GROMACS .gro file of C-alpha atoms in nm:
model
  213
    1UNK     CA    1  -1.302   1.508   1.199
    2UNK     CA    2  -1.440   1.298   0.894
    3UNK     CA    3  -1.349   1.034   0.731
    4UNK     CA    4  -1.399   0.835   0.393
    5UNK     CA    5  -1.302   0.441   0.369
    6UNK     CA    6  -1.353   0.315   0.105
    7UNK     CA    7  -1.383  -0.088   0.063
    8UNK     CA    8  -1.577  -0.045   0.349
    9UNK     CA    9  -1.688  -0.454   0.370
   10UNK     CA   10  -1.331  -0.561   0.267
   11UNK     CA   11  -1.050  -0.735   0.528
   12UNK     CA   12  -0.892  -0.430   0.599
   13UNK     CA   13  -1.174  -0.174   0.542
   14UNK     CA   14  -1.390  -0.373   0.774
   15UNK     CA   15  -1.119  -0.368   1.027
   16UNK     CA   16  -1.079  -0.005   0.974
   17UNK     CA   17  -1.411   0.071   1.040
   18UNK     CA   18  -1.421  -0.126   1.320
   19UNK     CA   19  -1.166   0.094   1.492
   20UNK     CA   20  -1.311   0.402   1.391
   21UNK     CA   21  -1.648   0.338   1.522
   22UNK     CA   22  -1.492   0.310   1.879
   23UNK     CA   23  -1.408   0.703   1.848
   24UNK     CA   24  -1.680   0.903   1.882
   25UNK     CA   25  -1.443   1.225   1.821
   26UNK     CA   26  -1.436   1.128   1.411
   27UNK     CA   27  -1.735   1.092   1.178
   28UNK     CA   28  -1.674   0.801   0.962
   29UNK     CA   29  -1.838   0.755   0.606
   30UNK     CA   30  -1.811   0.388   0.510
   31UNK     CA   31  -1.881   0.328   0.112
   32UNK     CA   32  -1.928  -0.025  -0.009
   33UNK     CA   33  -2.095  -0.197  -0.290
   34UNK     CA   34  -2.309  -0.367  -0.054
   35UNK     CA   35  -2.315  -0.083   0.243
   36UNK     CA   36  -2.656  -0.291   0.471
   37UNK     CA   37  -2.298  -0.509   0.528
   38UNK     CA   38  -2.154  -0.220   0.718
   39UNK     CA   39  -2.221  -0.309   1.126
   40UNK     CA   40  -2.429  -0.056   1.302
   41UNK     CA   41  -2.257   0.242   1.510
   42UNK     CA   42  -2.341   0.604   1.612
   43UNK     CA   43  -2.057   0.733   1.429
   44UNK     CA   44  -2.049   0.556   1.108
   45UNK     CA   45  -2.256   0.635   0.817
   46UNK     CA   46  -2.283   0.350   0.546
   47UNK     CA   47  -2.329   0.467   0.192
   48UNK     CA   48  -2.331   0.292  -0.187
   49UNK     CA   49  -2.061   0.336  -0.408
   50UNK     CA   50  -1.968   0.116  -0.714
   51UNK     CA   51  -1.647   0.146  -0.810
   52UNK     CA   52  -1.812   0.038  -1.153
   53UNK     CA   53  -1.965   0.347  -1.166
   54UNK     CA   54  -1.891   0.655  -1.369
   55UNK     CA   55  -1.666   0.950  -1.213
   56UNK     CA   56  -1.950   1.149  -1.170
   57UNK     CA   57  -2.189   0.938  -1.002
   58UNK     CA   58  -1.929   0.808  -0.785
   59UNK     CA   59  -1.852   1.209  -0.703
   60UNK     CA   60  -2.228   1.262  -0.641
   61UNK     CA   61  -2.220   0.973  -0.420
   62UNK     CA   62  -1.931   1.059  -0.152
   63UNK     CA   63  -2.031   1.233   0.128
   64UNK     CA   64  -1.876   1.564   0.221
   65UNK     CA   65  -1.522   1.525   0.455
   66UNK     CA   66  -1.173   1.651   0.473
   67UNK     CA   67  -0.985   1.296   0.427
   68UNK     CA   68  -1.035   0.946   0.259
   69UNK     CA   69  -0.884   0.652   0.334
   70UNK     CA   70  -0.897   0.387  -0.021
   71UNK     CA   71  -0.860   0.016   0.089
   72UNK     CA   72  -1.090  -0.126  -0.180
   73UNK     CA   73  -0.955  -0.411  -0.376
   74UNK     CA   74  -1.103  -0.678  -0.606
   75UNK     CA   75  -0.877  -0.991  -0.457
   76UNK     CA   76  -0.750  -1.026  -0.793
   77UNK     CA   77  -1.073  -1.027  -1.014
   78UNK     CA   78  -1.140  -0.734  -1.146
   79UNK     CA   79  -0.845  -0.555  -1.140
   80UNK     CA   80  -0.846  -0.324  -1.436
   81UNK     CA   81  -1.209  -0.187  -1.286
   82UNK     CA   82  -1.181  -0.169  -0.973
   83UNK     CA   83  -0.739  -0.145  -0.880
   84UNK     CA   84  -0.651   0.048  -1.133
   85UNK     CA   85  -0.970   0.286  -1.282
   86UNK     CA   86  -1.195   0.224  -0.999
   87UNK     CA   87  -0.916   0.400  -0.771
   88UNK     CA   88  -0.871   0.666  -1.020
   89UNK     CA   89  -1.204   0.787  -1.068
   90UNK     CA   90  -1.225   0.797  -0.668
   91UNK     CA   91  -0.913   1.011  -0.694
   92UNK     CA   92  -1.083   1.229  -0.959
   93UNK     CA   93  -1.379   1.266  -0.771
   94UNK     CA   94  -1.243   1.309  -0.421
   95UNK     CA   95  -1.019   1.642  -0.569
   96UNK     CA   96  -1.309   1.816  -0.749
   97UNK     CA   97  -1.533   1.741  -0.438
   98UNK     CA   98  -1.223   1.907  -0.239
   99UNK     CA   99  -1.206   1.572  -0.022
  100UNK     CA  100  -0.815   1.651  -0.029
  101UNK     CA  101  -0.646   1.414   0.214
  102UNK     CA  102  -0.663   1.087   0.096
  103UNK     CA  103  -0.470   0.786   0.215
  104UNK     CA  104  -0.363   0.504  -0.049
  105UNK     CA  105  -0.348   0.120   0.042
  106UNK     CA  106  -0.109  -0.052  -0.212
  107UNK     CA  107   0.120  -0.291  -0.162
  108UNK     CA  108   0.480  -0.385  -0.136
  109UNK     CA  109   0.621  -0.394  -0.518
  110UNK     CA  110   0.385  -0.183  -0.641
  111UNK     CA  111   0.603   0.102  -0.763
  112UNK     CA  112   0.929  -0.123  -0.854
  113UNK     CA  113   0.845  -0.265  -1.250
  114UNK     CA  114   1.143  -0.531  -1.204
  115UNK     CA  115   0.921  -0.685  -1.013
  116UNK     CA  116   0.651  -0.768  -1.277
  117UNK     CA  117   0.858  -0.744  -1.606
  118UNK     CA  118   1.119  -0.991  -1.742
  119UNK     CA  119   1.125  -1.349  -1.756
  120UNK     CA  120   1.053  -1.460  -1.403
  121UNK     CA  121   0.745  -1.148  -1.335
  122UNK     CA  122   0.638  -1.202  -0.947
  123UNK     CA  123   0.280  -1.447  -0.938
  124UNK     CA  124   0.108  -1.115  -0.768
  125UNK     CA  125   0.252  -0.876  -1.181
  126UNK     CA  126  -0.116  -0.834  -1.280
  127UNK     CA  127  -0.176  -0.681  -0.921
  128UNK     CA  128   0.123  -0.454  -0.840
  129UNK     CA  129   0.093  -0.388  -1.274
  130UNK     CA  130  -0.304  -0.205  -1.138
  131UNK     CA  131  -0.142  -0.080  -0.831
  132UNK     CA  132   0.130   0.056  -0.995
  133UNK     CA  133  -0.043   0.272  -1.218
  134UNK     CA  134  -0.327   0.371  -0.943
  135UNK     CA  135  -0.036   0.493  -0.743
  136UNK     CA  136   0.086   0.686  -1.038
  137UNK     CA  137  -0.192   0.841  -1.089
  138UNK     CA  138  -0.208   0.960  -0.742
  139UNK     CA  139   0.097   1.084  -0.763
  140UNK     CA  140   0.177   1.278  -1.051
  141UNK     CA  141  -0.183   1.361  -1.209
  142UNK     CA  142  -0.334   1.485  -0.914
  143UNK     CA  143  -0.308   1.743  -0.650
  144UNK     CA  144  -0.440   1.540  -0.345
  145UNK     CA  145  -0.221   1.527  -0.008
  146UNK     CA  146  -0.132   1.174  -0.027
  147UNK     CA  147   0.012   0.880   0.146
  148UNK     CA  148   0.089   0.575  -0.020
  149UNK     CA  149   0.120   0.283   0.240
  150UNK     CA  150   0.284  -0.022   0.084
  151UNK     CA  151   0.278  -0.340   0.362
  152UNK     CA  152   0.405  -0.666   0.288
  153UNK     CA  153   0.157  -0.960   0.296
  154UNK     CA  154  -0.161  -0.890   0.448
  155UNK     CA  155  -0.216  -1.146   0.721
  156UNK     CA  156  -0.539  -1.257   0.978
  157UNK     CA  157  -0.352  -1.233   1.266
  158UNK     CA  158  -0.377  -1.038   1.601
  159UNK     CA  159  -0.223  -0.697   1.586
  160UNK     CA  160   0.102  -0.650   1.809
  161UNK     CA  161   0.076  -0.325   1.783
  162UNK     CA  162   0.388  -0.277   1.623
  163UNK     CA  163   0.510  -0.218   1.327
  164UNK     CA  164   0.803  -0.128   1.102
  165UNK     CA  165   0.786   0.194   0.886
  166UNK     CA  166   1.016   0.322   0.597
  167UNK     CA  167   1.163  -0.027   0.584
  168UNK     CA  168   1.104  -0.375   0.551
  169UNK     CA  169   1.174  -0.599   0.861
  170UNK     CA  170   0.947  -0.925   0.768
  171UNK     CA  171   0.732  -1.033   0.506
  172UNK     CA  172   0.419  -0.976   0.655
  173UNK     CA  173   0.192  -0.756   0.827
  174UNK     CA  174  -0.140  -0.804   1.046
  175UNK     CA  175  -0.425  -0.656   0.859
  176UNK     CA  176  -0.514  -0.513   1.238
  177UNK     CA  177  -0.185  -0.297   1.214
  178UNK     CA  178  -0.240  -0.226   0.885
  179UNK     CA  179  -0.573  -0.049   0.942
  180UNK     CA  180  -0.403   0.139   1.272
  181UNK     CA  181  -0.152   0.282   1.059
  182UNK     CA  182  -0.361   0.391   0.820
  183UNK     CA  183  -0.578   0.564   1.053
  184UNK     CA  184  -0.304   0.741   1.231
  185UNK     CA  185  -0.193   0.869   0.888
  186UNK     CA  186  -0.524   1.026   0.787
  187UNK     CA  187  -0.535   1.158   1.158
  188UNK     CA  188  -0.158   1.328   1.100
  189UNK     CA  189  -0.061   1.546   0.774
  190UNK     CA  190   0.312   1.443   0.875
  191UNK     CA  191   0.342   1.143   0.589
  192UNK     CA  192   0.177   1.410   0.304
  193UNK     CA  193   0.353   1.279  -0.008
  194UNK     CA  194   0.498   1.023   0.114
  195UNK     CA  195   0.528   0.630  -0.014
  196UNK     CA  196   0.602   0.421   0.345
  197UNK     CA  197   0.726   0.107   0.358
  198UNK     CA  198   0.533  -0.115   0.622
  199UNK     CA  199   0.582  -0.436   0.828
  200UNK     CA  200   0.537  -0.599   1.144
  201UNK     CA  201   0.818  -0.458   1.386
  202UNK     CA  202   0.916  -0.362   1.718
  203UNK     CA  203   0.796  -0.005   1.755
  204UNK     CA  204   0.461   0.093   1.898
  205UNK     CA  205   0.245   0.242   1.598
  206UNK     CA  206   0.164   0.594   1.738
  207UNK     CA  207   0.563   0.638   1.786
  208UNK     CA  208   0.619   0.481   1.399
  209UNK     CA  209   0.407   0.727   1.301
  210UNK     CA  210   0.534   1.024   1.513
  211UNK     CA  211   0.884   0.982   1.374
  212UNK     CA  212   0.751   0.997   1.010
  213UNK     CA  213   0.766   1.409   1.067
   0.00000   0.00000   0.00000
């Protein structure tokens, strides 16, 4: 199997590719900015990508593979390029390369407007406001099997290994769990458009994600 990530050098990219490269059964692609960040393993692949970059260089610059996981983010400062149309020209690009799996980080909030309209908009509206729309995107103006995994706050703790999905049970999640889950839904076609809800919890990810069929 292969596998895109990109945001290879962010928290949770970084994590996922740290994961991956202890499976020598899947071929991992890791695109970053900066990709002489990426560590060194016999399964992983670094490669450039700026997310900066026009749809078509960005499409001549992913490698061929059946599924992608997209965990880039800018932390909150460059969120029109990089959020919103940065994640939509990867979206564009991964379809007409035929890279048709492709597994969405976003957050929690990100499709609910309430949250960043009105008088009292959350602190994180500019963010779910470019999430919202990326996930949009994904959804209704493509033809890419999708997941969109929203967590709750991303957190540097140890993973427990356990999680809660299709609800909320706290308000945050390990970025270690986070990058499990979203490598057990590239591994399974089971969550194919589908938008999961995701915290920490008290059931073992591989059985989370079994009962997502």
């Amino acid at each position: 199997m292969k596998i895109i990530v990109i945001g290879a050098t962010g928290r949770v990219g970084s994590t996922v590719i740290s994961k991956l490269a202890a499976r020598p059964d899947i071929e991992v692609y890791a695109g970053a900015r900066h990709p002489e960040k990426v560590p060194a393993a016999d399964n992983v692949t670094p490669f450039h990508i700026d997310l900066h970059d026009t749809k078509d260089d960005i499409k001549e610059s992913l490698p061929e593979a059946g599924k992608l996981i997209f965990t880039a983010g800018s932390g909150g400062k460059d969120l029109l390029q990089v959020d919103l149309n940065g994640a939509v020209k990867i979206m564009k690009a991964a379809e007409e390369k035929g890279i048709l799996r492709f597994v969405m980080l976003s957050s929690k909030g990100s499709l609910t407007p309430d949250l960043f309209s009105g008088k009292n908009p959350s602190p994180l509206a500019n963010y779910l406001i470019a999430k919202y729309y990326a996930d949009e995107w994904l959804m209704n103006n493509t033809h890419l099997q999708y997941t969109i995994l929203q967590p709750t706050a991303l957190v540097d703790k140890p993973g427990s290994g356990k999680v809660s999905l299709g609800n909320y049970t706290t308000n945050e999640t390990s970025i270690e769990n986070v990058a499990e889950v979203l490598i057990g839904l590239a591994e399974h076609n089971s969550s194919v458009g589908e938008i999961i809800e995701m915290s920490t919890g008290n059931e073992p990810i591989p059985e989370a994600i079994n009962h997502l069929s």
